[in-house]
Coordinates of C-alpha atoms and ligand atoms in Angstrom, one line a residue:
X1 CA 0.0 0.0 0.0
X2 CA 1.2 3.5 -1.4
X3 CA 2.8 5.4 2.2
X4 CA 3.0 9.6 2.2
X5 CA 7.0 9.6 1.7
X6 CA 7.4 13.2 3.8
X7 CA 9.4 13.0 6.3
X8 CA 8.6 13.7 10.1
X9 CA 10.3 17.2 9.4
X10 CA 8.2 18.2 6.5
X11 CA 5.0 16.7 8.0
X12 CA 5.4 19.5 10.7
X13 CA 2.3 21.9 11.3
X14 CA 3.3 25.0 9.9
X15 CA 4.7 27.9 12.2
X16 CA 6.1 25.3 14.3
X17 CA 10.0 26.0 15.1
X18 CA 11.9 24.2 12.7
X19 CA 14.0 21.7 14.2
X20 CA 16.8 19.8 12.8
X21 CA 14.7 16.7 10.6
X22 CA 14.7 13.7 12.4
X23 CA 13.4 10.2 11.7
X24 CA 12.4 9.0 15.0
X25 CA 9.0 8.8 17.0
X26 CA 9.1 10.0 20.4
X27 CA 7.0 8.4 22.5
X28 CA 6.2 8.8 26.6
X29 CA 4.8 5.7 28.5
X30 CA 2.1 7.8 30.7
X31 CA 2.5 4.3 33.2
X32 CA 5.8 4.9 33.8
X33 CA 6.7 8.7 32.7
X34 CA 9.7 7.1 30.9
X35 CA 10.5 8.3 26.9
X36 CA 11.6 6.9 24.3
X37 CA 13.1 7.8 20.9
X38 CA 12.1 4.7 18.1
X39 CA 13.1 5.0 14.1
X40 CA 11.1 5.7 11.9
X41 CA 11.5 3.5 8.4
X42 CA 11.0 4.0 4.6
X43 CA 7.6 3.9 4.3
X44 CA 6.0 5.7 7.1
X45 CA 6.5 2.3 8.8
X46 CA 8.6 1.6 12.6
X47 CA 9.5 -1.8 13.5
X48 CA 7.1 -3.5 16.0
X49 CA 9.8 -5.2 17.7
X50 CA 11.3 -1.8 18.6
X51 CA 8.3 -1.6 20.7
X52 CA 9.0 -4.4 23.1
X53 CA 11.4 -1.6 24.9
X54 CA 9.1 -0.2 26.1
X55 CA 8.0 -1.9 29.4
X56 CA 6.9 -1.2 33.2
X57 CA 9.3 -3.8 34.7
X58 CA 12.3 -5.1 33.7
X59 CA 10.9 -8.5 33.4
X60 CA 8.2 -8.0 31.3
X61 CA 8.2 -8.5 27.8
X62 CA 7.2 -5.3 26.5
X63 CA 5.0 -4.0 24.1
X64 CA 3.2 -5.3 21.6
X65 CA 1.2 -4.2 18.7
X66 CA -2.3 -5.6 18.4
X67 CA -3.7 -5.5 14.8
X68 CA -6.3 -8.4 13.9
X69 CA -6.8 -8.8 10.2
X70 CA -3.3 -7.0 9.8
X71 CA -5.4 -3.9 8.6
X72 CA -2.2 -1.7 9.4
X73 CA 1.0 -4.4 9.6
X74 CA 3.3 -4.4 6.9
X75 CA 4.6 -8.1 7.2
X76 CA 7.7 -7.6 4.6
X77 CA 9.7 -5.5 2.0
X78 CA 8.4 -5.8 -1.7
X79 CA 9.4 -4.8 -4.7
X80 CA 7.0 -6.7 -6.6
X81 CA 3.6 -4.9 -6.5
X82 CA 2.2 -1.2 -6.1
X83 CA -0.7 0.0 -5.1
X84 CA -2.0 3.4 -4.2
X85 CA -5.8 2.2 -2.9
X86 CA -6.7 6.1 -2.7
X87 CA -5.9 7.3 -6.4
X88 CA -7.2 4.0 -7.7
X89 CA -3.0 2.9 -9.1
X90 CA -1.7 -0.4 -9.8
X91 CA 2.1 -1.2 -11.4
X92 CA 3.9 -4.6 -11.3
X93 CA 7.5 -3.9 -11.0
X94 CA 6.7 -0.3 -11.3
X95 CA 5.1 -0.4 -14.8
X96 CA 1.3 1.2 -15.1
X97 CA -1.5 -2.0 -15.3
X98 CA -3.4 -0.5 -18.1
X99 CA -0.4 0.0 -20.0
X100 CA 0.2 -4.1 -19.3
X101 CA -3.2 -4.9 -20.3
X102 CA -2.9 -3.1 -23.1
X103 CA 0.4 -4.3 -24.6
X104 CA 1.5 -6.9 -22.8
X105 CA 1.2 -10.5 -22.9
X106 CA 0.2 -12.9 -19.7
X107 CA 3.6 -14.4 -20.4
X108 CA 6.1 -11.4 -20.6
X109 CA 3.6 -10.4 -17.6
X110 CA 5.1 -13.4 -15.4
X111 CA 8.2 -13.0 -16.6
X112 CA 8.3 -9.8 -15.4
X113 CA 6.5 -10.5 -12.1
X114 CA 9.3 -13.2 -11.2
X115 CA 12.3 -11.6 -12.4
X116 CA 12.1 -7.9 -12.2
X117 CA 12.2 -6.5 -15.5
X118 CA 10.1 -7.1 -18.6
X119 CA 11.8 -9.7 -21.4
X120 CA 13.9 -9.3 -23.8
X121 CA 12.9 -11.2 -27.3
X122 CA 15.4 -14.2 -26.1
X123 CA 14.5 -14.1 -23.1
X124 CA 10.5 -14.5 -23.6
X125 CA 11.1 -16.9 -26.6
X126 CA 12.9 -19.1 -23.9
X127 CA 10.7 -19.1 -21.1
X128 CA 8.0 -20.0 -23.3
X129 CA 9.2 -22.6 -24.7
X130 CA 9.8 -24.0 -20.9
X131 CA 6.4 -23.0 -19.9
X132 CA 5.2 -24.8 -23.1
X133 CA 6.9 -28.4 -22.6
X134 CA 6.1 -28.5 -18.6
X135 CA 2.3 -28.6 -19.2
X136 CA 1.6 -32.4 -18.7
X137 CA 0.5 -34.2 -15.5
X138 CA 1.9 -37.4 -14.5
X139 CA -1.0 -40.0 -15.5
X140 CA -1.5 -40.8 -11.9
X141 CA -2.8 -37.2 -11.4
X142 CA -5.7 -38.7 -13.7
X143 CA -6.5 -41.4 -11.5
X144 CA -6.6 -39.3 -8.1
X145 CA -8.9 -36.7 -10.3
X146 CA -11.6 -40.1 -11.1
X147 CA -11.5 -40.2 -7.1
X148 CA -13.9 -37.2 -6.5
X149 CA -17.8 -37.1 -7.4
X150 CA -18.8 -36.1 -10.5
X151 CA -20.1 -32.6 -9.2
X152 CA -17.1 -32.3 -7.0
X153 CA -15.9 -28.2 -7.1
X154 CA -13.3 -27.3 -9.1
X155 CA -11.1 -25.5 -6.7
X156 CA -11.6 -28.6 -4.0
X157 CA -10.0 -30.4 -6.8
X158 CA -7.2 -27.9 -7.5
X159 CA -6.4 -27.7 -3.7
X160 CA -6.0 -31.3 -3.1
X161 CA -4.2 -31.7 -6.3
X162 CA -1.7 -28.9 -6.4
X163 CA -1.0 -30.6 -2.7
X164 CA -0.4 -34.0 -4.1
X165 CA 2.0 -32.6 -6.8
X166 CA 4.6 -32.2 -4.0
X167 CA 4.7 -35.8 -3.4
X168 CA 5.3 -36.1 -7.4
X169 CA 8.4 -34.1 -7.1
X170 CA 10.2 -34.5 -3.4
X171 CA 13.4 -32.7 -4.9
X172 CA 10.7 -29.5 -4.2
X173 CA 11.4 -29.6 -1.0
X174 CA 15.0 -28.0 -1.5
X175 CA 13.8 -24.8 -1.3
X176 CA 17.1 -22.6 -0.7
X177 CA 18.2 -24.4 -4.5
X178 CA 17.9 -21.4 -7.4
X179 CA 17.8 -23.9 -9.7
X180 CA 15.5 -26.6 -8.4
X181 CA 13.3 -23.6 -7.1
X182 CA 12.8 -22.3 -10.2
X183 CA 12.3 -25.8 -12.2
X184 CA 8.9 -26.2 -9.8
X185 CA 7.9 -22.4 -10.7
X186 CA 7.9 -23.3 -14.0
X187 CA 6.2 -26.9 -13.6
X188 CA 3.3 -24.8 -11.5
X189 CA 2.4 -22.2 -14.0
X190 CA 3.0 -24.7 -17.0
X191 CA 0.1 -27.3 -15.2
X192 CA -1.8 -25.2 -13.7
X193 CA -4.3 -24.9 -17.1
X194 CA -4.0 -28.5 -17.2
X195 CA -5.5 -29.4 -14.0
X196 CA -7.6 -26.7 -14.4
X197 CA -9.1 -28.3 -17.7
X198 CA -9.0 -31.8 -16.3
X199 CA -10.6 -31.0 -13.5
X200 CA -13.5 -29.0 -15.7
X201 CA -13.6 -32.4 -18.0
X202 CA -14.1 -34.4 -15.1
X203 CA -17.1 -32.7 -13.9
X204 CA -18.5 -32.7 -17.3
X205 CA -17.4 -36.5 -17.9
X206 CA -15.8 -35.3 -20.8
X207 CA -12.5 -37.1 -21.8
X208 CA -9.8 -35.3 -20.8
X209 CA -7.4 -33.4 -23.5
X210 CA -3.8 -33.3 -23.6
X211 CA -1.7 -30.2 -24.1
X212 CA -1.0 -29.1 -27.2
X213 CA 2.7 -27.4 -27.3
X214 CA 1.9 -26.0 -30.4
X215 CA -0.5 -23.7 -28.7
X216 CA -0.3 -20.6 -27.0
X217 CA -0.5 -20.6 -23.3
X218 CA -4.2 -19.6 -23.5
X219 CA -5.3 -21.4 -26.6
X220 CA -3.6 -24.3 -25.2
X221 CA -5.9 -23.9 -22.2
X222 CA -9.0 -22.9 -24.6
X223 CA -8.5 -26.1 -26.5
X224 CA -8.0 -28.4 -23.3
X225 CA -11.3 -27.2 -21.8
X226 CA -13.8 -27.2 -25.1
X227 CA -12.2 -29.3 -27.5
X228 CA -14.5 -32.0 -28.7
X229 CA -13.4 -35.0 -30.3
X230 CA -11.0 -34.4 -33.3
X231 CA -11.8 -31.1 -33.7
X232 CA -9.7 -28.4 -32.6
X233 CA -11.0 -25.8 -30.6
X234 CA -10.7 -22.6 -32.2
X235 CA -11.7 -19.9 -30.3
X236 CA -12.0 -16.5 -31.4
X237 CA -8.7 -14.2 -31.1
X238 CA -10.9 -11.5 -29.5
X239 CA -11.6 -13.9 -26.9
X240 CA -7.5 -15.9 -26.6
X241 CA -7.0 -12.1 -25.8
X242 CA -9.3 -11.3 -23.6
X243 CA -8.4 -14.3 -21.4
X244 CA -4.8 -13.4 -21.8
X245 CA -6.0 -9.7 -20.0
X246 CA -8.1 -11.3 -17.5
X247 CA -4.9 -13.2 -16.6
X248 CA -2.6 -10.4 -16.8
X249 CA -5.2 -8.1 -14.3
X250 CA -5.2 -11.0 -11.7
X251 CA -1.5 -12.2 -11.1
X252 CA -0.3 -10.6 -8.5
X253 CA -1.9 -7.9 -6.0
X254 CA 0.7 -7.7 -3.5
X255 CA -0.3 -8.8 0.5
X256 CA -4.0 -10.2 0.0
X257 CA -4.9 -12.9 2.2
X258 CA -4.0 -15.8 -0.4
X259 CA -0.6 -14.0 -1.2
X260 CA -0.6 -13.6 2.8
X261 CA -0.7 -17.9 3.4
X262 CA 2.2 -18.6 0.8
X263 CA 4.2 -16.4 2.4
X264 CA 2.9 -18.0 5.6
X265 CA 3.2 -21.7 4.9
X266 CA 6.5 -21.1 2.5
X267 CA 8.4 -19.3 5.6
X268 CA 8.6 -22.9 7.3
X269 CA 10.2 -23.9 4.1
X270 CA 7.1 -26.1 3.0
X271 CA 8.2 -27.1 -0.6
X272 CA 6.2 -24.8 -3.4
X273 CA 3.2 -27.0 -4.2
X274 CA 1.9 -27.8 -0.6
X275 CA 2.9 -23.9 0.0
X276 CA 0.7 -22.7 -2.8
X277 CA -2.4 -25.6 -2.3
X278 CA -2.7 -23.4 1.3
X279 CA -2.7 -20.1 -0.9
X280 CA -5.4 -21.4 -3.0
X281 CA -7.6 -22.2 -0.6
X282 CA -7.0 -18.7 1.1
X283 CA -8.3 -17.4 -3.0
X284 CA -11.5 -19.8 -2.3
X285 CA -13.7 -17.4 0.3
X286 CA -16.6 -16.0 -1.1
X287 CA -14.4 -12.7 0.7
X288 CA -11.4 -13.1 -2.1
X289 CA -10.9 -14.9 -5.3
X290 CA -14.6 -16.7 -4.6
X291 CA -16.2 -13.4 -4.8
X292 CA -16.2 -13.7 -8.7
X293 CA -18.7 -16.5 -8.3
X294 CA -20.7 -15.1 -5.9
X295 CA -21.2 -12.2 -8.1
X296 CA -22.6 -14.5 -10.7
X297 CA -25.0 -16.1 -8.4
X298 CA -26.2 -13.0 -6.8
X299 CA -26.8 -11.5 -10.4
X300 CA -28.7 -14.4 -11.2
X301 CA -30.9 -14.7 -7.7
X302 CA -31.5 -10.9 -8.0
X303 CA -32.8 -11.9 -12.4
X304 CA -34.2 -8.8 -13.4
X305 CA -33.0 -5.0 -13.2
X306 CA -36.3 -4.4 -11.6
X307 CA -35.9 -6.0 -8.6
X308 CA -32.4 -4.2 -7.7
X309 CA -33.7 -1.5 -5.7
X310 CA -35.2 -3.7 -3.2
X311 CA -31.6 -5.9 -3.5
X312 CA -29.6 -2.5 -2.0
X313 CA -32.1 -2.0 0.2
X314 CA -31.6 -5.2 1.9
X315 CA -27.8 -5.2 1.4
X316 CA -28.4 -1.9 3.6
X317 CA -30.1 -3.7 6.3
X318 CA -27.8 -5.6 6.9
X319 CA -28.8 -8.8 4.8
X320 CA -25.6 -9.6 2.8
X321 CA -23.2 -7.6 1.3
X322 CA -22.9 -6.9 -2.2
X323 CA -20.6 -8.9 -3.7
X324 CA -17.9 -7.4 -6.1
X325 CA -18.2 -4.4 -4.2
X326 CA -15.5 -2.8 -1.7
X327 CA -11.9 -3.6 -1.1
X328 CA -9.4 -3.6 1.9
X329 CA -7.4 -1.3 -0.3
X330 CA -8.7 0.6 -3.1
X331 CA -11.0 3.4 -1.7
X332 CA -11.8 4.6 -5.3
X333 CA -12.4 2.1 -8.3
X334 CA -9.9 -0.9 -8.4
X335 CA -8.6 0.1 -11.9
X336 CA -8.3 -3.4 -13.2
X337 CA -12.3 -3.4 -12.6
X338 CA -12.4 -0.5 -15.1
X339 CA -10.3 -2.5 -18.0
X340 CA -12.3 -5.4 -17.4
X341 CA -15.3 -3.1 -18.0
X342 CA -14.3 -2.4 -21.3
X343 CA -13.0 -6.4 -22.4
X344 CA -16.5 -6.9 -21.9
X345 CA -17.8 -4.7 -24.6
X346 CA -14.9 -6.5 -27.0
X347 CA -16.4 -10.2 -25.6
X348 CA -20.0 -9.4 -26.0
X349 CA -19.4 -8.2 -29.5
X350 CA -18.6 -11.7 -30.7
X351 CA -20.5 -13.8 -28.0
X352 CA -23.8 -12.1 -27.8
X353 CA -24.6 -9.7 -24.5
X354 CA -24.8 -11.1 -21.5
X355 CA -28.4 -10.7 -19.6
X356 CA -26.8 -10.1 -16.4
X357 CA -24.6 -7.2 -17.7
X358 CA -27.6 -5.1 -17.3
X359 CA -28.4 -5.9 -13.7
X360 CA -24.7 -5.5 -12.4
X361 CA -24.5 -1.6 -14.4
X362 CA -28.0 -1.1 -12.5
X363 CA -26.4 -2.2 -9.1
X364 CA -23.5 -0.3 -10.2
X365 CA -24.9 2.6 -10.8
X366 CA -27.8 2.8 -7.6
X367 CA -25.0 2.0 -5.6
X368 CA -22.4 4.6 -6.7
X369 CA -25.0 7.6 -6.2
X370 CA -26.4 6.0 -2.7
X371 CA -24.5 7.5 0.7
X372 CA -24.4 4.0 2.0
X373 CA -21.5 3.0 -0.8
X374 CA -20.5 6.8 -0.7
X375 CA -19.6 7.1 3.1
X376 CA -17.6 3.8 3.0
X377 CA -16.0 3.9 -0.2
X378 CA -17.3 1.1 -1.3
X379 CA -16.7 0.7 -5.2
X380 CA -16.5 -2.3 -8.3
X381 CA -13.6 -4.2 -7.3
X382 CA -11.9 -6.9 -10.2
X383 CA -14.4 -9.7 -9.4
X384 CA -17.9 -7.9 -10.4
X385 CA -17.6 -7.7 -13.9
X386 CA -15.1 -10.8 -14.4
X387 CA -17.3 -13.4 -14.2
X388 CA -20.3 -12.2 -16.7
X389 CA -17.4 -12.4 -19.3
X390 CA -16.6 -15.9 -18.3
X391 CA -19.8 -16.6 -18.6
X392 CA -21.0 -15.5 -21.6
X393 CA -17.7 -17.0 -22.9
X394 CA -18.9 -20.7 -21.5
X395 CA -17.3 -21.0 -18.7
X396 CA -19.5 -22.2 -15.7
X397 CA -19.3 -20.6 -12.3
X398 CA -17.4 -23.7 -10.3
X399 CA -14.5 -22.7 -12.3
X400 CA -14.0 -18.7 -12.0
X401 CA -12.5 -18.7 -8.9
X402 CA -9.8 -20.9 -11.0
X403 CA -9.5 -19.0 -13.7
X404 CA -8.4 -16.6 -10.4
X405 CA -6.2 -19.2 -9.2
X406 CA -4.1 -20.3 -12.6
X407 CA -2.8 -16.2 -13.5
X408 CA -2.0 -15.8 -9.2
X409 CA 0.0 -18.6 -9.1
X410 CA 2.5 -16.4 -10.9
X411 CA 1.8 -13.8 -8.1
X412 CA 2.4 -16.3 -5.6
X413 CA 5.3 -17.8 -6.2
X414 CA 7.3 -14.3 -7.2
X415 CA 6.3 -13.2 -3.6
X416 CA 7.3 -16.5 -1.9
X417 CA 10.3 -16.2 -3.8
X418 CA 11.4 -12.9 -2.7
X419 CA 10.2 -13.8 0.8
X420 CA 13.0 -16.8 0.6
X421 CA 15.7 -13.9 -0.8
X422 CA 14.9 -11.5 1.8
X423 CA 17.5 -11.9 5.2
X424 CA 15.0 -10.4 7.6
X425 CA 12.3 -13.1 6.9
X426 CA 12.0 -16.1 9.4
X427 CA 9.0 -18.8 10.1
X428 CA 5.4 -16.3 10.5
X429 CA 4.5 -16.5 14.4
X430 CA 2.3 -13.8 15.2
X431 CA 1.5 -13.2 18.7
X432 CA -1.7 -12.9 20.6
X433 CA -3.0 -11.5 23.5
X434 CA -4.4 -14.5 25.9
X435 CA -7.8 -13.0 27.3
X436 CA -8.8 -17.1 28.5
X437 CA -8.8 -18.7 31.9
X438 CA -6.1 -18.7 34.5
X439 CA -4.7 -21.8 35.8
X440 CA -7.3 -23.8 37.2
X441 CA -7.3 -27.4 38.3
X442 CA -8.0 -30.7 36.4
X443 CA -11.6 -31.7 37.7
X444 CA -12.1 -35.6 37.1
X445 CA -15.1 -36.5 35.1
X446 CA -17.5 -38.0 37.7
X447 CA -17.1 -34.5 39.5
X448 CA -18.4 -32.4 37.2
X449 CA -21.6 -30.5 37.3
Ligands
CMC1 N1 -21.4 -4.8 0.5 C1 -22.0 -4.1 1.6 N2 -21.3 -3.5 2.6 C2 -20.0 -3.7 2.5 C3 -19.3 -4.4 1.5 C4 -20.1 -4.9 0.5 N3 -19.5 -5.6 -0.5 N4 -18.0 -4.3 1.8 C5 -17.8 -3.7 2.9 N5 -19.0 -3.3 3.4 C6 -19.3 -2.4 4.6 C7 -19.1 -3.3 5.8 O1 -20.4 -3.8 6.2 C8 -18.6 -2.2 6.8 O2 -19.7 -1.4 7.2 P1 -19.9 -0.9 8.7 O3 -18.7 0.1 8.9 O4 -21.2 -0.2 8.8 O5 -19.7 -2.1 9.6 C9 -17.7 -1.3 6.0 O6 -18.2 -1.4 4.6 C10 -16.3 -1.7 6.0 O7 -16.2 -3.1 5.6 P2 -15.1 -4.1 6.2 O8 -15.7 -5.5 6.2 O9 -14.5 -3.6 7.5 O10 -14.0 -3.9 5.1 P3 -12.8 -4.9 4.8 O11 -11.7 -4.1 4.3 O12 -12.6 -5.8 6.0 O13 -13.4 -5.9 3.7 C11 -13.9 -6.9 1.6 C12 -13.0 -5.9 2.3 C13 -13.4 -7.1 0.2 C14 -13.8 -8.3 2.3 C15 -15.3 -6.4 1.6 O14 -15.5 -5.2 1.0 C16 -16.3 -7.4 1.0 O15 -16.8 -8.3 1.7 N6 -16.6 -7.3 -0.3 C17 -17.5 -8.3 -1.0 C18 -16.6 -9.5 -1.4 C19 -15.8 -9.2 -2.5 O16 -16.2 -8.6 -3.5 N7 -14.5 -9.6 -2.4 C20 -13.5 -9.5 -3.5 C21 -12.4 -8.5 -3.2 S1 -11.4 -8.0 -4.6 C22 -10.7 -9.5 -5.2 C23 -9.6 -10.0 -4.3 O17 -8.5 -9.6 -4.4 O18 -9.9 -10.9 -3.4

């Protein structure tokens, strides 16, 4: 999240007697009359642990910070991701995300994400070609996926499969190996569509396609979902592309709760897949990458743009929320909502409108004008509009949040990368403040009322 650089100097009332800048926070402990003198970081930020000096006896351990849902703890360093939530900005790697949707590829996208700068033509021409030939699944993969019920949800059967990968390849565990580390990046983005498509053929009892090499990364995926028989699925460029967006708006948005877990899990040195199996099913909730098909059924309960008045009215009492809506960090509109706005004008133009389009605008726009949404800045975030496009483009709901999952596995591993680089990182162990019993006795069974 974007921090007001100024210094504590600058940020000094004006008229005040200008003192020589500092970057420290005084601070007195009104228990004990003591002060203290603590640093004050890049980024606003000062080190929690720099708090545990301050104490009332010797022997205690000091202060903590208490901060449930980390709404204001910056857990690490990152050079990955940008975002100012206020002005509505969003750069990988410092490079604008409309500019990236506009001109960029999901590969180059990746590449970018993981290794700092954009490609060069080598460069991209060889990491797709490793992408391109790590796409198959070992054929036991195949007989875990004839394991689950025919309706079984696609993310259930990403999670536990992504999981069982690690046993496929133990070497993973090595994590503190460049080389071996960034072989499994590779396998994971490369399979990812795969199991994706299997998992999608499975619930359809279709027979499951093979990968293609010759295809691009989203055709390839295209063609493994909807291919029938001989014939090769041929989609529409307009729509290759529009996926390739989609995928390009939703692979990384820096310390989200799913980004949160593989960061989580990978700092006990959990090898990649088991690591990122925990991040997907952070992505599941309803609250984060499962919002997308939440949207979809909420549009479709609400079924006619008459009836969205009385659906805000009851969001506004208190009966649900509206889903899509609001963000932990973008007070304005999320701006990869707005691209996605206009891919669906270029979708619907060769698939036909979708109904539903016409009940989110209505919520849209009775929501934007009501002081409900107003007073809480509550706008579009990336997940109301996405899934009308997947839909009108075939795909059913049970696999949105996947098509969340595949282009974020690129996010995840570049951040649980850089959280294996960075020296200050060690095993996540938050601490809590015990508000439970005291010691009390062991009461036998036969004694107790
Ligand atoms: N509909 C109605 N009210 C809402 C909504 C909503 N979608 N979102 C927040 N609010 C209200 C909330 O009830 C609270 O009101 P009050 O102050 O009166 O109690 C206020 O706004 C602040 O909400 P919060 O829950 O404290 O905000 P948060 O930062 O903890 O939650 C959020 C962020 C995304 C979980 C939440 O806005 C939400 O539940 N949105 C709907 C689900 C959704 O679309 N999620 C996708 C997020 S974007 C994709 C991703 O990266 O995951």
């Amino acid at each position: 999240m974007a921090r007001d650089r100024r210094t504590a100097a600058e940020a000094k009332p004006k008229g005040e007697e200008a003192a020589a800048p500092q970057n420290t926070l005084s601070i007195t402990d009104n228990r004990t009359g003591r002060s203290y003198e603590i640093e004050v970081l890049e980024g606003d930020a000062i080190r929690a642990a720099d708090l545990r000096k301050i104490r009332v006896m010797d022997d205690d351990f000091g202060l903590l910070s208490y901060d449930p849902a980390y709404v204001n703890t910056a857990s690490c360093r990152s050079a990955i991701t940008f975002i100012d939530g206020d002005r509505g900005i969003l750069r990988y790697r410092g490079h604008p995300i409309e500019q990236l949707a506009e001109q960029g590829t999901f590969l180059e996208v990746a590449y970018l994400l993981l290794k700092g700068d954009l490609p060069t033509r080598d460069q991209i021409a060889a990491f797709t070609h490793e992408i391109t030939y790590h796409t198959y699944v070992h054929e036991n993969v195949l007989k875990l996926l004839d394991g689950f019920r025919y309706d079984a949800h696609a993310m259930g059967i990403m999670i536990s499969v992504v999981a069982a990968l690690s046993t496929f390849y133990p070497e993973a565990k090595d994590v503190r190996n460049d080389e071996n580390r960034w072989r499994q990046m590779v396998r994971l983005i490369a399979k990812m569509p795969t199991l994706a498509a299997f998992a999608y053929r499975h619930h359809r009892g279709l027979p499951y396609v093979y990968p293609d090499n010759s295809l691009s990364y989203t055709a390839n995926f295209l063609n493994m979902l909807f291919r029938i028989g001989d014939r090769e699925h041929t989609p529409q460029p307009v729509l290759v592309r529009a996926i390739d967006v989609l995928f390009i708006l939703h692979a990384d948005h820096e310390q989200n709760c799913s980004t949160s877990v593989m960061r989580g899990v990978g700092s006990s040195l959990a090898d990649p897949y088991s690591a990122l199996a925990g991040a997907m099913a952070g992505l599941y909730g309803p609250l984060h990458g499962g919002a997308n098909e939440a949207v979809l059924r909420m549009l479709t309960e609400i079924g006619h743009v008459s009836r969205v008045p009385e659906f805000i009215h009851g969001v506004k009492a208190g009966k649900g929320r509206l889903m899509g809506f609001g963000h932990r960090v973008y007070k304005s509109y999320d701006p990869r909502a707005k691209i996605i706005k206009q891919i669906a004008d270029q979708v619907f133009e060769v698939t036909g409108r979708n109904p539903l389009l016409d009940i989110a605008l209505e919520l849209e726009r009775i929501a934007l004008e009501d002081d409900y949404f107003i007073s809480r800045r509550l706008y579009p975030n990336v997940d109301f509009y996405s899934g009308i496009i997947y839909q009108a483009m075939g795909f059913p709901v049970e696999l949105f949040p996947v098509l969340f999952a595949i282009p974020r596995t690129v996010g995840w591993l570049a951040q649980w990368q850089e959280m294996l680089e960075d020296s200050e990182q060690k095993i996540a162990r938050p601490r809590q403040i015990y508000v439970g019993h005291g010691e009390r006795p062991y009461v036998p069974l036969e004694l107790r009322s």
